Amino acid sequence: MSSAIKEVPVHLPKSFDRPDEPWHHYLTIDVIWYVLGYTLFHPFVSWILVLCLRAQYTRYEAPEMRIALAWALLMTTIGIFGLINDKIAFGSPREVDLSEEVIVITGGVEGLGGLLAETYGMRNANIAVLDTKKVDEDEAEEKGVVYYQCDVSNAKQVEAAAAKIVEDLGAPTILINNAGLVHTTSILDSTAEDVEQTFRVNTLAHFNTLRTFLPHMLKEGRGTIITVSSVLGHLGAANLSAYTASKAALLALHHSLRAELAQNPDAKEIKTILVTLGQMSTKMFAGVKTPSNFLAPVVTPAEVGKDIIRLIERGESGEVALPLYSRYIQILGVLPIGVQLLVRKLSGIDGAIGKAGLAKRDGSEKK
């Protein structure tokens, strides 16, 4: 009995393609927080400390035992609270079988979308990519991905592509709205065409795909919708007004979508995932320097993709916010205005595009 093994071309990074960084470059607050989450802040490890003290015949009245017990109880309480909170917020997970799912990814030729498409393609999942870029048929076959040349900002093109997807692969059940565009110009230097194009690709395209693919999910009685936004949607930034405004609109769209699905009895098994990213190492913001590699590291598509795939395949709703500060950036909005301005100045957020030499008329990049 034999089974066919799919050969997948792999291009490993060459050592000279990566800068020779010192070891401390890779030590970030995200790494520290991750390690603490699986050690000192983990309920299981906390109780192991208690057991170790008891193994040494430490009395319960001893100060070190009381501290260890209090810490273990605190971590357990926080853990249980987190589980209850997620249950209330996102409900029970749905069952996901990749062989029965049809995944649609917008902007899936390069960057984060490309990584997700190729990852699922290697696993023989049913993948449909909508992108304006054309992909050679041989390359598509190698990757195990079906590409449809489509401008997602055009509702008619999305509808036509959807009809082909249903005919070729089946009813779409997972939608990853990833396509994005940025114009790095000031408000005064921007044109009406620049702003309109940014909103059509970054925001209106989501309405096009939702109106087209959500009915299929409702009919199937299951689905997952991923909205890729940006931390800049909370902050805004100089020379990125159209981009940040379009990403802020996605935050409101995501919450509105969740509210409408909650009112629809046919949408109980439709999950939603909000992705809020800081700076990611893609072509879109190539050349932009992070103000602090320790506090605000540049995340890779692999890191983001791993978290998105985990939630999709667990059948869960949720949020993916990377790096760490992205999870708590909304706290900045409740601080006094003077403190907010000081934080912005220290972070260099409003000067990043100018320092990278990207603040120019008609300077645009696509994902």
Coordinates of C-alpha atoms in Angstrom, one line a residue:
M1 CA 0.0 0.0 0.0
S2 CA 1.6 3.3 -1.1
S3 CA 0.6 6.9 -0.8
A4 CA 1.7 9.8 -3.0
I5 CA 3.9 12.3 -1.3
K6 CA 3.6 15.8 -2.5
E7 CA 6.9 17.5 -3.3
V8 CA 7.0 21.1 -2.2
P9 CA 9.8 23.5 -3.3
V10 CA 11.5 25.0 -0.3
H11 CA 13.8 28.1 -0.5
L12 CA 15.8 28.3 2.7
P13 CA 17.1 31.8 3.7
K14 CA 20.8 32.3 3.1
S15 CA 23.0 33.5 5.9
F16 CA 24.2 36.5 3.9
D17 CA 20.6 37.6 3.2
R18 CA 20.1 38.4 6.9
P19 CA 21.9 41.2 8.8
D20 CA 24.5 40.0 11.3
E21 CA 22.8 41.2 14.5
P22 CA 24.1 40.9 18.0
W23 CA 22.4 38.3 20.3
H24 CA 20.6 41.0 22.3
H25 CA 18.8 42.2 19.2
Y26 CA 16.6 39.2 19.5
L27 CA 15.8 39.8 23.2
T28 CA 12.6 41.7 23.2
I29 CA 9.8 42.3 25.7
D30 CA 7.6 39.9 23.7
V31 CA 10.1 37.1 24.2
I32 CA 10.4 37.8 27.9
W33 CA 6.6 37.9 28.3
Y34 CA 6.2 34.7 26.3
V35 CA 8.7 32.9 28.6
L36 CA 7.1 34.2 31.7
G37 CA 3.7 33.1 30.5
Y38 CA 5.0 29.5 30.4
T39 CA 6.9 29.7 33.6
L40 CA 6.4 32.1 36.5
F41 CA 2.9 33.2 35.4
H42 CA 1.6 29.7 34.5
P43 CA -0.7 28.1 37.1
F44 CA 0.8 24.6 36.7
V45 CA 4.3 25.8 37.3
S46 CA 3.1 27.9 40.3
W47 CA 1.7 24.8 41.9
I48 CA 4.9 22.8 41.1
L49 CA 6.8 25.4 43.3
V50 CA 4.3 24.6 46.1
L51 CA 4.9 20.9 45.7
C52 CA 8.6 21.4 45.7
L53 CA 8.5 23.2 49.0
R54 CA 6.3 20.5 50.5
A55 CA 8.8 17.9 49.3
Q56 CA 11.3 19.7 51.4
Y57 CA 9.0 19.4 54.4
T58 CA 8.3 23.2 54.4
R59 CA 5.6 24.0 56.9
Y60 CA 2.4 25.7 55.6
E61 CA 3.0 28.4 58.2
A62 CA 6.4 29.3 56.7
P63 CA 6.6 32.6 54.9
E64 CA 7.9 31.1 51.7
M65 CA 5.1 28.5 51.6
R66 CA 2.5 31.2 52.2
I67 CA 3.9 33.3 49.4
A68 CA 4.1 30.3 47.0
L69 CA 0.5 29.3 47.9
A70 CA -0.8 32.9 47.4
W71 CA 1.0 33.2 44.1
A72 CA -0.3 29.8 42.8
L73 CA -3.9 30.8 43.9
L74 CA -3.6 34.1 42.1
M75 CA -2.3 32.6 38.9
T76 CA -5.0 30.0 39.0
T77 CA -7.7 32.6 39.6
I78 CA -6.4 34.7 36.7
G79 CA -6.3 31.6 34.4
I80 CA -9.9 30.6 35.3
F81 CA -11.1 34.2 34.8
G82 CA -9.4 34.2 31.3
L83 CA -11.2 31.0 30.3
I84 CA -14.5 32.3 31.5
N85 CA -13.9 35.6 29.8
D86 CA -13.1 33.9 26.4
K87 CA -16.2 31.7 26.8
I88 CA -18.5 34.7 27.3
A89 CA -16.8 36.8 24.6
F90 CA -16.3 34.2 21.8
G91 CA -18.5 31.2 22.7
S92 CA -17.8 27.6 22.0
P93 CA -15.4 26.6 19.2
R94 CA -16.7 25.1 16.0
E95 CA -15.4 21.8 14.5
V96 CA -12.9 22.4 11.7
D97 CA -11.9 19.8 9.1
L98 CA -9.6 21.2 6.5
S99 CA -10.7 18.7 3.9
E100 CA -14.2 20.1 4.1
E101 CA -13.2 23.8 4.2
V102 CA -12.7 26.2 1.3
I103 CA -10.3 29.0 2.3
V104 CA -10.4 32.4 0.4
I105 CA -7.5 34.8 0.9
T106 CA -7.5 38.3 -0.5
G107 CA -4.0 39.7 -1.3
G108 CA -2.6 36.2 -1.1
V109 CA 0.3 36.4 -3.6
E110 CA 2.9 38.0 -1.3
G111 CA 3.4 38.9 2.3
L112 CA 1.3 37.5 5.1
G113 CA -1.4 36.4 2.7
G114 CA 1.1 34.6 0.5
L115 CA 2.5 32.8 3.5
L116 CA -0.9 31.6 4.7
A117 CA -1.8 30.5 1.2
E118 CA 1.4 28.5 0.7
T119 CA 1.1 27.0 4.2
Y120 CA -2.3 25.6 3.6
G121 CA -1.4 24.7 0.0
M122 CA 1.3 22.4 1.4
R123 CA -1.3 20.7 3.5
N124 CA -3.6 20.0 0.5
A125 CA -6.3 22.4 1.8
N126 CA -8.7 24.0 -0.7
I127 CA -7.2 27.4 -1.2
A128 CA -8.4 30.3 -3.4
V129 CA -6.4 33.5 -3.6
L130 CA -7.9 36.7 -4.9
D131 CA -5.2 39.2 -6.1
T132 CA -4.6 41.7 -8.8
K133 CA -1.2 40.0 -9.5
K134 CA -1.1 37.2 -11.9
V135 CA 0.6 33.9 -11.0
D136 CA 1.9 31.4 -13.5
E137 CA -0.1 28.1 -13.7
D138 CA 3.0 26.0 -13.0
E139 CA 3.8 28.0 -9.9
A140 CA 0.2 27.7 -8.7
E141 CA 0.2 24.0 -9.2
E142 CA 3.5 23.6 -7.3
K143 CA 2.1 25.6 -4.3
G144 CA -1.2 23.8 -4.4
V145 CA -3.1 27.1 -4.5
V146 CA -5.8 28.2 -7.0
Y147 CA -5.3 31.9 -8.0
Y148 CA -8.0 34.1 -9.3
Q149 CA -6.9 37.5 -10.8
C150 CA -9.4 39.8 -9.2
D151 CA -9.5 43.4 -7.9
V152 CA -11.3 43.0 -4.6
S153 CA -12.2 46.7 -4.5
N154 CA -14.5 45.9 -7.5
A155 CA -17.7 44.2 -6.4
K156 CA -18.5 42.7 -9.8
Q157 CA -15.1 41.1 -10.0
V158 CA -15.5 39.6 -6.5
E159 CA -18.9 38.2 -7.4
A160 CA -17.5 36.7 -10.7
A161 CA -14.5 35.2 -8.8
A162 CA -16.8 33.8 -6.1
A163 CA -18.9 32.0 -8.8
K164 CA -15.7 30.3 -10.1
I165 CA -14.6 29.4 -6.6
V166 CA -17.9 27.7 -5.8
E167 CA -17.7 25.8 -9.2
D168 CA -14.0 24.8 -8.8
L169 CA -13.6 24.2 -5.0
G170 CA -17.0 24.4 -3.3
A171 CA -18.7 26.9 -1.0
P172 CA -16.2 29.2 0.8
T173 CA -16.2 28.7 4.6
I174 CA -13.1 30.6 5.6
L175 CA -12.5 34.2 4.5
I176 CA -9.2 36.0 5.2
N177 CA -9.5 39.6 4.3
N178 CA -5.8 40.5 4.0
A179 CA -5.5 42.8 0.9
G180 CA -4.0 46.2 1.6
L181 CA -2.6 49.3 0.0
V182 CA -0.7 52.3 1.4
H183 CA 0.1 55.7 0.0
T184 CA 2.8 57.4 2.0
T185 CA 1.8 61.0 1.4
S186 CA 0.8 63.9 3.6
I187 CA -2.9 65.0 3.6
L188 CA -2.0 68.1 1.5
D189 CA 0.0 66.1 -1.1
S190 CA -2.5 63.3 -1.4
T191 CA -5.0 63.3 -4.3
A192 CA -8.6 62.3 -4.3
E193 CA -7.6 59.3 -6.4
D194 CA -5.0 58.2 -3.8
V195 CA -7.5 58.4 -0.9
E196 CA -10.3 56.7 -2.8
Q197 CA -8.1 53.9 -3.9
T198 CA -6.8 53.3 -0.4
F199 CA -10.3 53.1 1.0
R200 CA -11.5 50.9 -1.8
V201 CA -8.8 48.3 -1.3
N202 CA -8.4 48.5 2.5
T203 CA -12.0 49.0 3.6
L204 CA -14.7 48.8 0.8
A205 CA -13.2 45.5 -0.4
H206 CA -14.2 43.9 3.0
F207 CA -17.8 44.9 2.4
N208 CA -17.5 43.3 -1.1
T209 CA -16.2 40.0 0.2
L210 CA -18.5 39.9 3.1
R211 CA -21.6 40.5 1.0
T212 CA -20.4 37.8 -1.4
F213 CA -19.0 35.1 0.8
L214 CA -21.0 35.4 4.0
P215 CA -24.2 34.0 2.5
H216 CA -22.4 30.8 1.6
M217 CA -21.2 30.5 5.2
L218 CA -24.8 31.0 6.5
K219 CA -26.1 28.4 4.1
E220 CA -23.3 25.9 5.2
G221 CA -24.0 26.8 8.8
R222 CA -20.3 27.3 9.6
G223 CA -17.4 29.7 8.8
T224 CA -14.6 31.8 10.0
I225 CA -13.9 35.5 9.0
I226 CA -10.5 37.1 9.6
T227 CA -10.2 40.9 9.4
V228 CA -6.6 42.1 9.1
S229 CA -6.3 45.7 10.6
S230 CA -3.4 47.6 12.1
V231 CA -2.4 49.2 15.4
L232 CA -2.2 52.4 13.4
G233 CA -6.0 52.3 13.2
H234 CA -5.9 53.2 16.9
L235 CA -3.1 55.7 16.7
G236 CA -3.1 57.5 13.3
A237 CA 0.3 58.7 12.0
A238 CA 1.7 61.5 9.9
N239 CA 2.0 60.9 6.2
L240 CA -0.3 57.8 6.6
S241 CA -3.7 59.5 7.0
A242 CA -5.6 57.6 4.4
Y243 CA -4.1 54.2 5.4
T244 CA -4.7 54.7 9.2
A245 CA -8.2 56.0 8.6
S246 CA -9.0 53.0 6.4
K247 CA -7.6 50.6 9.1
A248 CA -9.6 52.4 11.8
A249 CA -12.8 51.7 9.8
L250 CA -12.0 48.0 9.8
L251 CA -12.0 48.0 13.6
A252 CA -15.5 49.4 13.7
L253 CA -16.5 47.0 10.8
H254 CA -15.3 44.0 12.8
H255 CA -17.3 44.9 15.9
S256 CA -20.4 45.6 13.8
L257 CA -20.0 42.3 12.0
R258 CA -19.8 40.4 15.3
A259 CA -22.9 42.3 16.6
E260 CA -24.9 41.3 13.4
L261 CA -23.8 37.7 13.5
A262 CA -24.8 37.5 17.2
Q263 CA -28.4 38.4 16.2
N264 CA -28.6 35.8 13.4
P265 CA -29.6 32.3 14.5
D266 CA -28.0 30.8 11.4
A267 CA -24.6 32.3 12.3
K268 CA -23.9 30.4 15.6
E269 CA -21.1 28.5 14.0
I270 CA -19.5 31.5 12.2
K271 CA -16.4 32.7 14.0
T272 CA -14.6 36.0 13.7
I273 CA -10.9 36.9 14.2
L274 CA -9.5 40.4 14.4
V275 CA -5.8 40.8 13.6
T276 CA -4.3 44.0 14.8
L277 CA -0.6 44.3 13.9
G278 CA 2.3 46.6 14.6
Q279 CA 5.1 46.9 12.1
M280 CA 5.5 43.7 10.0
S281 CA 8.5 42.8 7.9
T282 CA 6.8 43.0 4.5
K283 CA 7.4 45.2 1.4
M284 CA 4.6 47.6 2.6
F285 CA 6.8 49.4 5.2
A286 CA 10.2 48.3 4.1
G287 CA 12.8 50.8 5.2
V288 CA 10.8 52.1 8.2
K289 CA 12.8 51.7 11.4
T290 CA 11.2 50.7 14.7
P291 CA 11.8 53.2 17.5
S292 CA 12.7 50.4 19.9
N293 CA 13.5 46.9 18.9
F294 CA 13.0 45.9 22.6
L295 CA 9.6 47.5 23.2
A296 CA 8.3 47.5 19.6
P297 CA 10.0 44.7 17.6
V298 CA 9.2 44.2 14.0
V299 CA 7.0 41.0 13.7
T300 CA 7.4 38.5 10.9
P301 CA 4.6 37.1 8.7
A302 CA 5.5 33.7 10.2
E303 CA 4.8 34.8 13.8
V304 CA 1.4 36.4 12.8
G305 CA 0.5 33.5 10.5
K306 CA 1.1 30.9 13.3
D307 CA -1.4 32.6 15.6
I308 CA -4.0 33.1 12.9
I309 CA -3.7 29.4 11.8
R310 CA -4.0 28.3 15.4
L311 CA -7.3 30.1 16.0
I312 CA -8.7 29.0 12.6
E313 CA -8.0 25.3 13.1
R314 CA -9.3 25.4 16.7
G315 CA -12.5 26.8 15.3
E316 CA -12.3 29.7 17.7
S317 CA -13.1 33.4 17.5
G318 CA -10.5 35.7 19.0
E319 CA -8.0 38.4 18.5
V320 CA -4.4 38.4 17.2
A321 CA -2.4 41.4 18.3
L322 CA 1.4 41.5 17.7
P323 CA 3.8 42.7 19.0
L324 CA 2.9 42.8 22.7
Y325 CA 2.1 46.5 22.9
S326 CA -0.6 46.1 20.3
R327 CA -2.8 44.3 22.9
Y328 CA -2.8 47.3 25.2
I329 CA -2.5 50.2 22.8
Q330 CA -6.1 51.3 23.5
I331 CA -4.9 52.3 27.1
L332 CA -3.1 55.2 25.5
G333 CA -6.4 56.8 24.6
V334 CA -7.5 57.2 28.2
L335 CA -4.3 58.9 29.3
P336 CA -4.1 62.7 29.5
I337 CA -3.5 64.4 26.1
G338 CA -0.1 65.7 27.2
V339 CA 1.0 62.2 28.1
Q340 CA -0.2 60.9 24.8
L341 CA 1.8 63.6 22.9
L342 CA 4.9 62.7 25.0
V343 CA 4.5 59.0 24.2
R344 CA 4.1 59.8 20.5
K345 CA 7.2 62.0 20.5
L346 CA 9.3 59.4 22.2
S347 CA 8.1 56.6 20.0
G348 CA 8.8 58.6 16.8
I349 CA 5.7 57.3 15.1
D350 CA 5.0 60.6 13.3
G351 CA 8.5 60.9 11.9
A352 CA 9.1 57.3 10.9
I353 CA 7.8 57.6 7.3
G354 CA 9.8 60.9 6.8
K355 CA 13.0 59.4 8.1
A356 CA 12.6 56.3 5.9
G357 CA 12.4 58.7 2.9
L358 CA 8.9 57.4 2.0
A359 CA 7.0 60.6 2.5
K360 CA 6.6 61.6 -1.1
R361 CA 3.8 62.2 -3.6
D362 CA 2.4 59.1 -5.2
G363 CA 4.6 56.8 -3.1
S364 CA 2.6 53.6 -2.8
E365 CA 3.2 50.0 -2.0
K366 CA 0.9 47.0 -2.1
K367 CA 0.9 43.8 0.0

